[in-house]
Coordinates of C-alpha atoms in Angstrom, one line a residue:
Chain A
M1 CA -11.8 125.7 -163.0
T2 CA -10.0 128.7 -164.6
E3 CA -6.4 129.6 -163.7
P4 CA -6.3 132.2 -160.9
L5 CA -4.9 135.6 -162.1
L6 CA -2.5 135.8 -159.2
K7 CA -0.8 132.7 -157.7
I8 CA 1.5 133.1 -154.8
Q9 CA 3.4 130.0 -153.9
G10 CA 5.5 129.5 -150.8
L11 CA 6.6 133.2 -150.6
C12 CA 9.3 134.0 -148.0
K13 CA 11.2 137.2 -147.2
R14 CA 13.5 137.8 -144.3
F15 CA 15.2 141.0 -143.1
G16 CA 18.0 139.8 -140.9
G17 CA 16.4 137.8 -138.2
V18 CA 12.9 139.1 -138.9
V19 CA 10.7 136.9 -141.0
A20 CA 8.5 139.5 -142.8
T21 CA 6.9 137.0 -145.2
D22 CA 6.6 133.4 -143.9
D23 CA 5.7 130.8 -146.5
I24 CA 2.6 132.5 -148.0
T25 CA 0.6 130.6 -150.5
L26 CA -2.5 132.2 -152.0
D27 CA -4.6 132.1 -155.2
I28 CA -6.6 135.1 -156.2
P29 CA -9.0 134.5 -159.1
E30 CA -9.8 137.1 -161.7
G31 CA -12.2 139.8 -160.5
E32 CA -11.8 139.1 -156.8
L33 CA -11.3 141.8 -154.2
H34 CA -9.0 140.3 -151.8
A35 CA -8.3 142.2 -148.6
V36 CA -5.1 141.6 -146.5
I37 CA -5.5 142.7 -142.9
G38 CA -3.2 142.3 -139.9
P39 CA -1.7 144.3 -137.1
N40 CA 1.1 146.8 -137.7
G41 CA 4.3 145.1 -138.6
A42 CA 2.6 142.0 -139.9
G43 CA 4.3 142.3 -143.3
K44 CA 1.4 143.6 -145.4
T45 CA 3.4 146.3 -147.2
T46 CA 6.3 143.8 -147.6
L47 CA 4.0 141.4 -149.3
V48 CA 2.7 144.1 -151.7
S49 CA 6.2 145.2 -152.5
Q50 CA 7.1 141.7 -153.5
L51 CA 3.9 141.4 -155.6
A52 CA 4.8 144.8 -157.3
G53 CA 8.4 143.8 -157.7
E54 CA 10.2 146.3 -155.5
L55 CA 11.4 143.5 -153.2
T56 CA 12.7 140.2 -154.4
P57 CA 11.5 137.3 -152.3
D58 CA 14.0 134.9 -150.7
A59 CA 12.0 131.9 -151.8
G60 CA 8.7 131.1 -153.5
R61 CA 7.1 132.2 -156.8
I62 CA 4.6 134.7 -158.0
L63 CA 2.6 134.0 -161.1
L64 CA 0.5 136.6 -162.9
G65 CA -1.9 135.1 -165.4
G66 CA 0.4 132.0 -165.6
T67 CA 3.6 134.0 -166.2
D68 CA 6.3 133.7 -163.6
V69 CA 7.1 137.3 -162.6
T70 CA 9.1 136.5 -159.4
S71 CA 12.3 138.0 -160.7
M72 CA 10.9 140.7 -163.0
P73 CA 11.7 144.3 -162.3
V74 CA 8.9 146.6 -161.3
W75 CA 8.5 148.3 -164.6
R76 CA 8.1 145.1 -166.5
R77 CA 5.4 143.9 -164.2
S78 CA 3.6 147.2 -164.7
L79 CA 3.7 146.5 -168.4
L80 CA 2.2 143.1 -167.7
G81 CA -0.7 144.6 -165.8
T82 CA 0.3 145.0 -162.2
A83 CA -0.5 148.5 -160.8
R84 CA 0.2 149.7 -157.3
S85 CA -0.9 152.6 -155.3
F86 CA 1.4 153.7 -152.5
Q87 CA 0.6 153.8 -148.8
I88 CA 2.6 157.1 -148.5
T89 CA 1.6 159.3 -151.4
S90 CA 4.2 159.0 -154.2
L91 CA 3.5 161.5 -157.0
F92 CA 5.3 164.1 -159.1
P93 CA 4.5 167.2 -157.1
E94 CA 5.7 169.8 -159.6
F95 CA 3.5 168.5 -162.4
T96 CA -0.3 168.9 -162.7
A97 CA -2.6 166.1 -161.8
R98 CA -3.2 165.5 -165.5
D99 CA 0.5 165.4 -166.2
N100 CA 0.9 162.8 -163.5
V101 CA -1.7 160.5 -164.8
A102 CA -0.8 161.1 -168.5
L103 CA 2.7 160.0 -167.6
A104 CA 1.3 156.7 -166.4
A105 CA -0.7 156.4 -169.6
Q106 CA 2.5 157.2 -171.6
A107 CA 4.4 154.3 -170.0
H108 CA 1.8 152.0 -171.6
A109 CA 1.5 153.6 -175.0
G110 CA 4.7 152.5 -176.7
H111 CA 8.3 153.7 -176.0
S112 CA 9.1 157.2 -175.0
F113 CA 12.1 157.8 -177.3
H114 CA 10.2 160.7 -178.9
F115 CA 12.4 163.8 -178.6
W116 CA 10.6 166.5 -180.5
K117 CA 6.8 166.4 -180.3
D118 CA 5.1 168.1 -177.3
A119 CA 3.9 165.2 -175.1
R120 CA 1.3 167.5 -173.5
R121 CA -0.4 167.7 -176.9
E122 CA -0.8 164.0 -177.4
T123 CA -4.5 163.9 -177.2
A124 CA -4.7 160.1 -176.7
L125 CA -2.6 160.4 -173.5
R126 CA -4.4 163.5 -172.3
D127 CA -7.8 161.8 -172.9
T128 CA -6.8 158.7 -171.1
A129 CA -5.6 160.8 -168.2
H130 CA -8.7 162.8 -168.1
A131 CA -10.9 159.7 -168.1
A132 CA -8.9 158.2 -165.2
L133 CA -9.1 161.4 -163.3
S134 CA -12.9 161.7 -163.9
R135 CA -13.3 158.2 -162.8
V136 CA -11.9 159.0 -159.3
G137 CA -13.8 162.3 -159.2
M138 CA -10.9 164.6 -160.0
G139 CA -11.9 165.7 -163.5
D140 CA -12.4 169.3 -162.6
R141 CA -9.0 169.5 -160.7
A142 CA -6.9 168.0 -163.5
D143 CA -4.9 171.2 -164.3
V144 CA -3.9 172.0 -160.7
R145 CA -0.4 171.4 -159.7
V146 CA -0.1 168.3 -157.5
S147 CA 1.8 170.2 -154.8
R148 CA -1.3 172.4 -154.3
L149 CA -3.8 169.6 -153.9
S150 CA -5.0 168.2 -150.6
H151 CA -4.0 164.9 -149.1
G152 CA -7.4 163.4 -150.0
E153 CA -6.9 164.5 -153.6
H154 CA -3.5 162.9 -153.7
R155 CA -5.0 159.6 -152.6
Q156 CA -7.4 159.9 -155.5
I157 CA -4.6 160.7 -158.0
E158 CA -2.8 157.6 -156.7
I159 CA -5.7 155.5 -157.8
A160 CA -6.1 157.4 -161.1
M161 CA -2.5 156.8 -162.0
A162 CA -2.9 153.1 -161.3
L163 CA -6.0 153.0 -163.5
A164 CA -4.3 154.8 -166.4
T165 CA -1.9 151.9 -166.8
R166 CA -4.9 149.7 -167.7
P167 CA -4.0 147.1 -165.1
R168 CA -5.3 143.6 -164.6
L169 CA -4.2 143.5 -161.0
L170 CA -4.5 146.5 -158.6
L171 CA -2.5 146.5 -155.5
L172 CA -3.9 149.1 -153.2
D173 CA -1.8 149.9 -150.1
E174 CA -4.1 151.6 -147.6
P175 CA -5.9 153.9 -150.0
M176 CA -7.9 155.4 -147.2
A177 CA -5.0 156.2 -144.9
G178 CA -5.4 159.7 -143.4
L179 CA -8.7 160.5 -145.1
G180 CA -11.4 162.4 -143.3
S181 CA -14.8 160.7 -142.9
S182 CA -16.4 162.2 -146.0
E183 CA -13.3 161.6 -148.1
A184 CA -13.2 158.0 -146.8
A185 CA -16.9 157.5 -147.8
G186 CA -16.0 158.8 -151.3
M187 CA -13.0 156.4 -151.5
L188 CA -15.2 153.5 -150.4
A189 CA -17.7 154.3 -153.1
L190 CA -14.9 154.4 -155.6
L191 CA -13.4 151.1 -154.5
R192 CA -16.9 149.5 -154.7
A193 CA -17.2 150.8 -158.3
L194 CA -13.8 149.4 -159.2
K195 CA -14.6 146.0 -157.7
R196 CA -15.2 143.3 -160.4
Q197 CA -13.7 145.4 -163.1
Y198 CA -10.3 144.8 -161.7
T199 CA -8.7 142.1 -159.6
I200 CA -7.8 143.9 -156.4
V201 CA -5.5 143.2 -153.5
L202 CA -6.4 145.7 -150.8
I203 CA -4.5 146.5 -147.7
E204 CA -6.6 148.5 -145.3
H205 CA -6.9 149.3 -141.7
D206 CA -10.4 150.5 -141.9
M207 CA -12.2 147.3 -140.9
E208 CA -15.7 148.6 -141.8
A209 CA -14.5 149.2 -145.3
V210 CA -12.7 145.8 -145.5
F211 CA -15.7 143.8 -144.3
A212 CA -18.0 145.7 -146.6
L213 CA -15.9 145.4 -149.7
A214 CA -13.9 142.2 -149.7
D215 CA -14.9 138.9 -151.3
R216 CA -12.2 137.2 -149.3
I217 CA -9.9 138.3 -146.5
S218 CA -6.5 137.0 -145.6
V219 CA -5.3 137.7 -142.0
L220 CA -1.5 138.2 -141.7
V221 CA 0.2 137.9 -138.4
Y222 CA 4.0 137.9 -138.1
G223 CA 4.3 137.4 -141.9
R224 CA 2.1 134.3 -141.8
V225 CA -1.4 133.9 -143.2
I226 CA -3.4 132.6 -140.2
A227 CA -6.7 132.5 -142.0
T228 CA -8.2 133.1 -145.5
G229 CA -11.9 133.2 -146.2
A230 CA -15.1 135.1 -146.7
P231 CA -15.7 138.0 -144.4
E232 CA -18.3 136.0 -142.3
A233 CA -15.9 133.2 -141.9
I234 CA -13.1 135.5 -140.8
R235 CA -15.4 137.3 -138.4
A236 CA -16.3 133.9 -136.8
N237 CA -12.7 132.5 -136.7
T238 CA -11.6 132.2 -133.1
Q239 CA -7.9 132.2 -134.0
V240 CA -8.3 135.5 -135.8
R241 CA -10.2 136.9 -132.9
E242 CA -7.5 136.0 -130.5
A243 CA -4.6 137.1 -132.7
Y244 CA -6.0 140.3 -134.1
L245 CA -9.6 141.4 -134.0
G246 CA -10.9 142.6 -130.7
E247 CA -14.5 141.6 -129.9
N248 CA -15.5 145.3 -130.3
S249 CA -14.1 145.8 -133.7
V250 CA -15.8 142.6 -134.9
A251 CA -19.1 143.9 -133.5
G252 CA -18.5 147.2 -135.2
A253 CA -17.8 145.6 -138.5
G254 CA -21.0 143.6 -138.1
D255 CA -23.0 146.8 -137.8
A256 CA -21.6 148.2 -141.0
Chain B
M1 CA 3.4 179.7 -177.0
R2 CA 3.0 183.2 -175.7
F3 CA 5.8 185.3 -174.2
P4 CA 4.4 187.8 -171.8
F5 CA 6.5 190.7 -170.7
T6 CA 7.7 189.3 -167.4
A7 CA 11.0 190.4 -165.9
R8 CA 12.4 187.0 -166.7
N9 CA 11.5 187.2 -170.4
L10 CA 12.8 190.8 -170.6
L11 CA 16.1 189.7 -169.2
I12 CA 16.4 186.8 -171.7
A13 CA 15.4 189.1 -174.6
A14 CA 18.0 191.7 -173.4
V15 CA 20.7 189.0 -173.2
I16 CA 19.9 187.7 -176.7
A17 CA 19.8 191.3 -178.1
L18 CA 23.2 191.9 -176.5
L19 CA 24.6 188.8 -178.0
V20 CA 23.3 189.4 -181.4
L21 CA 24.4 193.1 -181.6
L22 CA 27.8 192.7 -180.0
P23 CA 29.8 192.3 -183.3
V24 CA 28.2 195.6 -184.4
Y25 CA 29.8 197.3 -181.4
T26 CA 33.1 195.6 -182.2
A27 CA 32.9 196.8 -185.8
L28 CA 32.2 200.3 -184.8
S29 CA 34.7 200.6 -182.0
G30 CA 37.4 198.5 -183.5
N31 CA 37.9 197.0 -180.1
A32 CA 37.8 193.2 -180.4
F33 CA 38.2 192.5 -176.6
F34 CA 34.5 192.0 -176.0
L35 CA 34.0 189.9 -179.1
T36 CA 36.7 187.5 -177.9
L37 CA 35.3 187.4 -174.4
F38 CA 31.8 186.7 -175.6
T39 CA 32.8 184.0 -178.1
R40 CA 34.3 182.2 -175.1
I41 CA 31.1 182.9 -173.1
L42 CA 29.0 181.5 -175.9
I43 CA 31.0 178.3 -176.1
L44 CA 30.9 177.7 -172.3
A45 CA 27.2 178.6 -172.3
L46 CA 26.7 175.8 -174.8
A47 CA 28.6 173.4 -172.5
A48 CA 26.6 174.6 -169.5
T49 CA 23.3 174.2 -171.4
S50 CA 24.2 170.6 -172.0
L51 CA 25.0 170.1 -168.3
N52 CA 21.7 171.7 -167.4
L53 CA 19.9 169.0 -169.5
I54 CA 21.1 166.2 -167.2
M55 CA 21.5 168.2 -164.0
G56 CA 18.6 170.7 -164.1
Y57 CA 16.1 168.4 -165.7
G58 CA 17.4 165.0 -165.0
G59 CA 18.8 165.4 -161.5
M60 CA 22.1 163.9 -162.6
V61 CA 24.7 166.1 -161.0
S62 CA 27.7 165.3 -163.1
F63 CA 31.0 166.6 -161.6
G64 CA 32.9 165.6 -164.6
H65 CA 31.1 167.3 -167.4
A66 CA 34.1 169.2 -168.7
V67 CA 35.6 165.9 -169.8
Y68 CA 33.5 166.2 -173.0
L69 CA 34.9 169.6 -173.6
G70 CA 38.3 168.0 -173.6
I71 CA 37.3 165.0 -175.7
G72 CA 35.7 167.2 -178.3
G73 CA 38.7 169.5 -178.3
Y74 CA 41.2 166.6 -178.5
G75 CA 39.1 165.2 -181.4
I76 CA 39.8 168.4 -183.3
G77 CA 43.4 168.8 -182.2
I78 CA 44.5 165.2 -182.8
L79 CA 43.0 165.1 -186.3
A80 CA 44.5 168.5 -187.1
F81 CA 47.9 167.3 -185.9
E82 CA 47.6 164.2 -188.0
G83 CA 46.8 166.4 -191.1
I84 CA 43.1 166.0 -191.3
S85 CA 41.7 169.5 -191.2
S86 CA 38.2 169.0 -192.8
G87 CA 35.6 170.1 -190.4
F88 CA 33.1 167.8 -192.0
L89 CA 35.2 164.9 -190.7
Q90 CA 36.6 166.5 -187.5
W91 CA 33.3 167.7 -186.0
P92 CA 31.1 164.7 -186.4
L93 CA 34.0 162.6 -185.1
A94 CA 34.6 164.8 -182.1
I95 CA 30.9 164.7 -181.2
L96 CA 30.7 160.9 -181.8
V97 CA 33.7 160.2 -179.6
S98 CA 32.3 162.4 -176.9
A99 CA 29.0 160.5 -177.1
L100 CA 30.8 157.2 -176.8
F101 CA 32.7 158.4 -173.7
A102 CA 29.4 159.6 -172.2
L103 CA 27.9 156.2 -173.0
V104 CA 30.6 154.4 -171.0
I105 CA 30.7 157.0 -168.2
G106 CA 26.9 157.1 -167.9
A107 CA 26.5 153.3 -168.0
L108 CA 28.8 153.0 -165.0
S109 CA 27.8 156.1 -163.0
L110 CA 24.0 155.9 -163.5
R111 CA 23.9 152.7 -161.5
T112 CA 24.6 154.9 -158.4
R113 CA 22.8 157.8 -156.8
G114 CA 23.5 161.0 -155.0
V115 CA 27.0 161.6 -153.7
Y116 CA 28.2 158.4 -155.3
F117 CA 27.1 159.5 -158.7
I118 CA 28.9 162.8 -158.2
M119 CA 32.1 161.0 -157.1
I120 CA 32.1 158.5 -159.9
T121 CA 31.6 161.1 -162.6
L122 CA 34.4 163.1 -161.1
A123 CA 36.7 160.1 -160.8
L124 CA 36.1 158.9 -164.4
A125 CA 36.6 162.4 -165.7
Q126 CA 39.9 162.7 -163.8
M127 CA 41.0 159.4 -165.4
V128 CA 40.4 160.8 -168.8
Y129 CA 42.3 164.0 -167.7
Y130 CA 45.3 161.9 -166.7
A131 CA 45.1 160.0 -169.9
G132 CA 45.4 163.3 -171.7
V133 CA 48.4 164.2 -169.6
S134 CA 50.1 161.0 -170.7
L135 CA 49.5 161.6 -174.4
S136 CA 53.1 162.6 -175.1
R137 CA 52.6 162.5 -178.9
Y138 CA 50.0 165.2 -178.5
G139 CA 51.8 167.5 -176.1
A140 CA 51.0 165.7 -172.8
D141 CA 50.8 168.3 -170.0
D142 CA 51.8 171.2 -172.2
G143 CA 49.0 170.7 -174.7
L144 CA 49.1 171.0 -178.4
T145 CA 48.8 174.1 -180.7
I146 CA 46.4 173.8 -183.6
N147 CA 47.9 175.4 -186.6
R148 CA 44.9 175.3 -188.8
R149 CA 41.2 175.8 -187.8
S150 CA 38.6 173.3 -189.2
Q151 CA 38.0 173.8 -192.9
F152 CA 34.5 173.7 -194.2
S153 CA 35.4 173.9 -198.0
G154 CA 35.0 177.6 -198.0
L155 CA 31.4 177.5 -196.7
I156 CA 32.2 178.9 -193.3
D157 CA 35.5 180.7 -192.6
L158 CA 36.3 180.0 -189.0
S159 CA 39.3 182.3 -189.0
N160 CA 37.0 185.2 -189.4
R161 CA 36.2 186.4 -185.9
T162 CA 32.7 187.6 -186.6
V163 CA 31.8 184.5 -188.6
F164 CA 33.1 182.4 -185.8
Y165 CA 31.1 184.4 -183.2
Y166 CA 27.9 184.1 -185.1
L167 CA 28.5 180.4 -185.6
C168 CA 28.8 179.9 -181.9
L169 CA 25.7 182.0 -181.2
A170 CA 23.6 180.1 -183.8
L171 CA 24.7 176.8 -182.3
L172 CA 23.9 178.0 -178.8
L173 CA 20.5 179.3 -179.7
G174 CA 19.8 176.1 -181.8
T175 CA 20.8 174.0 -178.8
V176 CA 18.6 175.9 -176.4
Y177 CA 15.7 175.4 -178.7
L178 CA 16.5 171.7 -179.0
V179 CA 16.7 171.4 -175.2
W180 CA 13.3 173.2 -174.9
R181 CA 11.7 170.8 -177.4
L182 CA 13.4 167.8 -175.7
I183 CA 12.2 168.6 -172.1
N184 CA 8.6 168.9 -173.3
S185 CA 8.6 165.7 -175.4
R186 CA 7.7 162.3 -174.1
F187 CA 11.4 161.7 -173.5
G188 CA 11.8 164.9 -171.5
L189 CA 8.8 164.1 -169.3
V190 CA 10.3 160.7 -168.5
I191 CA 13.7 162.4 -167.6
R192 CA 12.0 165.0 -165.4
G193 CA 9.7 162.4 -163.9
A194 CA 12.7 160.3 -163.0
K195 CA 14.3 163.3 -161.3
S196 CA 11.1 164.0 -159.3
N197 CA 10.3 160.4 -158.2
E198 CA 12.2 157.6 -159.8
R199 CA 10.5 154.9 -157.8
R200 CA 7.1 156.0 -159.0
M201 CA 8.3 156.1 -162.6
R202 CA 9.4 152.5 -162.4
S203 CA 6.2 151.5 -160.8
I204 CA 4.1 153.0 -163.6
G205 CA 6.1 151.1 -166.1
F206 CA 9.2 153.1 -167.1
P207 CA 12.6 151.4 -167.4
T208 CA 14.2 154.7 -166.3
Y209 CA 17.9 153.6 -166.6
R210 CA 17.9 153.6 -170.4
Y211 CA 16.2 156.9 -170.7
R212 CA 18.6 158.6 -168.2
L213 CA 21.5 157.0 -170.1
V214 CA 20.3 158.3 -173.5
C215 CA 19.9 161.8 -171.9
F216 CA 23.4 161.6 -170.5
V217 CA 24.8 160.7 -173.9
V218 CA 22.9 163.5 -175.6
A219 CA 24.4 166.0 -173.1
G220 CA 27.9 164.5 -173.6
A221 CA 27.6 164.9 -177.4
I222 CA 26.5 168.6 -177.1
C223 CA 29.3 169.3 -174.8
G224 CA 31.7 167.6 -177.2
L225 CA 30.5 170.1 -179.9
A226 CA 31.3 172.9 -177.4
G227 CA 34.8 171.3 -177.1
A228 CA 35.2 171.3 -180.8
L229 CA 34.4 175.0 -180.9
L230 CA 36.7 175.8 -177.9
A231 CA 39.7 174.1 -179.6
N232 CA 39.1 176.1 -182.8
F233 CA 38.6 179.2 -180.8
T234 CA 41.8 179.0 -178.7
N235 CA 43.8 177.1 -181.5
F236 CA 45.0 175.0 -178.6
I237 CA 44.2 171.9 -176.6
S238 CA 45.5 170.7 -173.3
P239 CA 44.3 168.5 -170.5
A240 CA 43.4 171.6 -168.5
M241 CA 40.3 171.8 -170.7
M242 CA 38.9 168.9 -168.8
H243 CA 40.2 169.5 -165.4
W244 CA 37.7 169.0 -162.6
T245 CA 37.8 172.7 -161.7
R246 CA 36.4 173.3 -165.2
S247 CA 33.5 171.0 -164.5
G248 CA 33.0 173.0 -161.3
D249 CA 32.8 176.2 -163.3
L250 CA 30.1 174.6 -165.5
I251 CA 28.1 173.7 -162.4
V252 CA 28.4 177.2 -161.1
M253 CA 27.1 178.6 -164.4
V254 CA 24.1 176.4 -164.3
V255 CA 23.3 177.1 -160.7
L256 CA 24.0 180.8 -161.0
G257 CA 21.8 181.2 -164.1
G258 CA 19.0 178.9 -163.0
M259 CA 18.8 175.1 -163.0
G260 CA 15.9 173.7 -165.0
S261 CA 15.4 176.8 -167.1
V262 CA 16.4 176.5 -170.7
F263 CA 18.1 179.9 -170.8
G264 CA 19.5 179.8 -167.3
P265 CA 22.9 178.4 -168.2
T266 CA 23.4 181.1 -170.9
V267 CA 22.5 183.8 -168.3
G268 CA 24.8 182.1 -165.8
A269 CA 27.7 181.9 -168.2
V270 CA 27.4 185.6 -169.1
A271 CA 27.1 186.6 -165.5
L272 CA 30.0 184.4 -164.2
L273 CA 32.5 185.3 -167.0
V274 CA 31.7 189.0 -167.1
L275 CA 32.1 189.1 -163.3
E276 CA 35.4 187.3 -163.6
E277 CA 36.6 189.9 -166.1
T278 CA 35.2 193.0 -164.4
L279 CA 35.5 192.3 -160.7
P280 CA 39.3 192.7 -160.4
F281 CA 39.0 196.0 -162.4
L282 CA 36.1 197.2 -160.3
I283 CA 37.7 196.4 -157.0
G284 CA 40.9 198.3 -158.1
K285 CA 39.0 201.3 -159.4
L286 CA 36.4 201.7 -156.7
G287 CA 38.9 200.8 -153.9
F288 CA 41.6 203.1 -155.0
P289 CA 40.2 206.4 -153.6
L290 CA 39.6 204.6 -150.3
F291 CA 42.5 202.4 -149.8
G292 CA 45.0 203.6 -152.3
E293 CA 47.6 201.1 -153.5
S294 CA 46.3 198.3 -151.4
A295 CA 43.2 198.2 -153.5
A296 CA 45.2 197.2 -156.5
R297 CA 46.6 194.3 -154.5
A298 CA 43.1 193.4 -153.2
A299 CA 42.0 193.2 -156.8
E300 CA 44.0 190.0 -157.2
Y301 CA 41.7 188.5 -154.6
W302 CA 38.5 189.2 -156.5
Q303 CA 37.3 185.7 -155.8
I304 CA 36.6 186.8 -152.3
V305 CA 33.8 189.0 -153.6
L306 CA 32.6 186.4 -156.1
G307 CA 32.4 183.6 -153.6
P308 CA 29.8 185.2 -151.3
M309 CA 27.8 186.2 -154.3
L310 CA 27.6 182.6 -155.4
L311 CA 26.8 181.6 -151.8
A312 CA 23.9 184.1 -151.7
I313 CA 22.5 182.7 -154.9
A314 CA 22.8 179.1 -153.7
L315 CA 21.2 180.0 -150.3
F316 CA 18.5 182.5 -151.3
A317 CA 17.7 182.0 -155.0
R318 CA 17.2 178.3 -155.7
G319 CA 16.2 179.1 -159.3
G320 CA 19.3 181.2 -159.9
I321 CA 19.1 184.6 -161.6
V322 CA 16.3 183.5 -164.0
G323 CA 14.5 182.0 -161.1
L324 CA 14.7 185.3 -159.1
L325 CA 12.9 187.0 -161.9
T326 CA 10.2 184.4 -162.2
R327 CA 7.3 184.9 -159.9
T328 CA 7.0 181.7 -157.7
G329 CA 4.1 179.5 -158.4
R330 CA 4.1 180.1 -162.1
D331 CA 5.7 177.9 -164.8

């Protein structure tokens, strides 16, 4: 059996008296789309922040492709192949979409101690940016300033920036948050297209999307993983039903 | 790069034309007052341009930037006092020492954010100021007169007013061009990205601290050059060069002219120093027919007029003078 791309071992994180991450152990093999679901306040974003490196866990280890990244800063993990999209859109509003994504590509194309040459004329960076934007369906909006784009387009740029860093592991924190139904359908199609090409950890509230996309699902309640398994197994799990999924939403997911 | 005839570009062109032609006016009129005033303006514009690099583009609001004026100046003054008057030695040393101070100050202050960053840069600059006050060998509080300007083996004669003026102008324009190249380079985009959203910069793989620190050092070095010019211009150094109020003046120039515009600080320096010179005169002249003698006394309080003007700029014209003339929504 091959080594899983992401190994989480005994991860713990406390904020004062609140246990946000309670002894989580999880192996995610290469190419899997692993969804993390759970009620609000279950610690999903806290978990992603530890995987991305913004938060340091109190205990436990995180291994990416066999390398212990537990105490590595965010930027170094990015260079090792972890990319994150943010739940609340986090872009450079005064730059164009292409500038935003090219900057992500630039971070992974050698150092940036170049003081003279116009970075916007570096065709390699611009092409990478354009390819990533086209991938998420934003190719024709590349030269619009981000502050003038819609929320849905911001969500797409979030993904494009993550892709431009050529990641091995994609951490997607509610990519469909706040999207209208047609935009959500577009995002679902995009995530389906990204599946298998990348190892993906997906946090999402849209149960239809989660059950349609995920290879495996982990259910997080009060910082603890109460169940991990294939969508059918999760749907059938009585503990999960009691703790989180209402009968109706399970039925709804079954229809999808 | 095209330069369309926008109000902003016309203003910048007018300012450059004024600066280039000023010595001609002096030669024709024989009145050197404006040449002296504008030499000073050019030097402070150079310092303000370096502050704009970290403040306007990097979001690093340093409240101690004048410290590099002082360090550059003391570099010249101390060497001159010790008998070394070669500019080829003095100037690189002044710039290098300024850069080293910026490295130390930046390394400490860039670990903080916001108000703390402002306070730490202010505190460190004041420490250097008091160090200057305690240098009794070099005049302490009273400062030190420089008997001989930097010598460039006859290549450039700094004691010639016009030559000195054009040297300052060339250095300013060269620096503005350098800053313009810089902010559009890879390095510049990292600096600007870190101002806009540092968290995101780190998450896409940039170790932002080292880029910000290098930017801080570059700005310190440029300001050190301005200090070297200032010491040669006034033939005098004193701790007052790096007093925190001088740092405040530099911030006002940047904000007044336009943060995040390469020519903004130059426009701001011209506007601020010309207002400083002309406001007392104008208040006295215009007020005299109305208020008689009391207008002359009111002229002493010209800052009462300047203050609200700065307030209005800060409140209603975020991009400063240059920003006012740039139509919003265009870059």
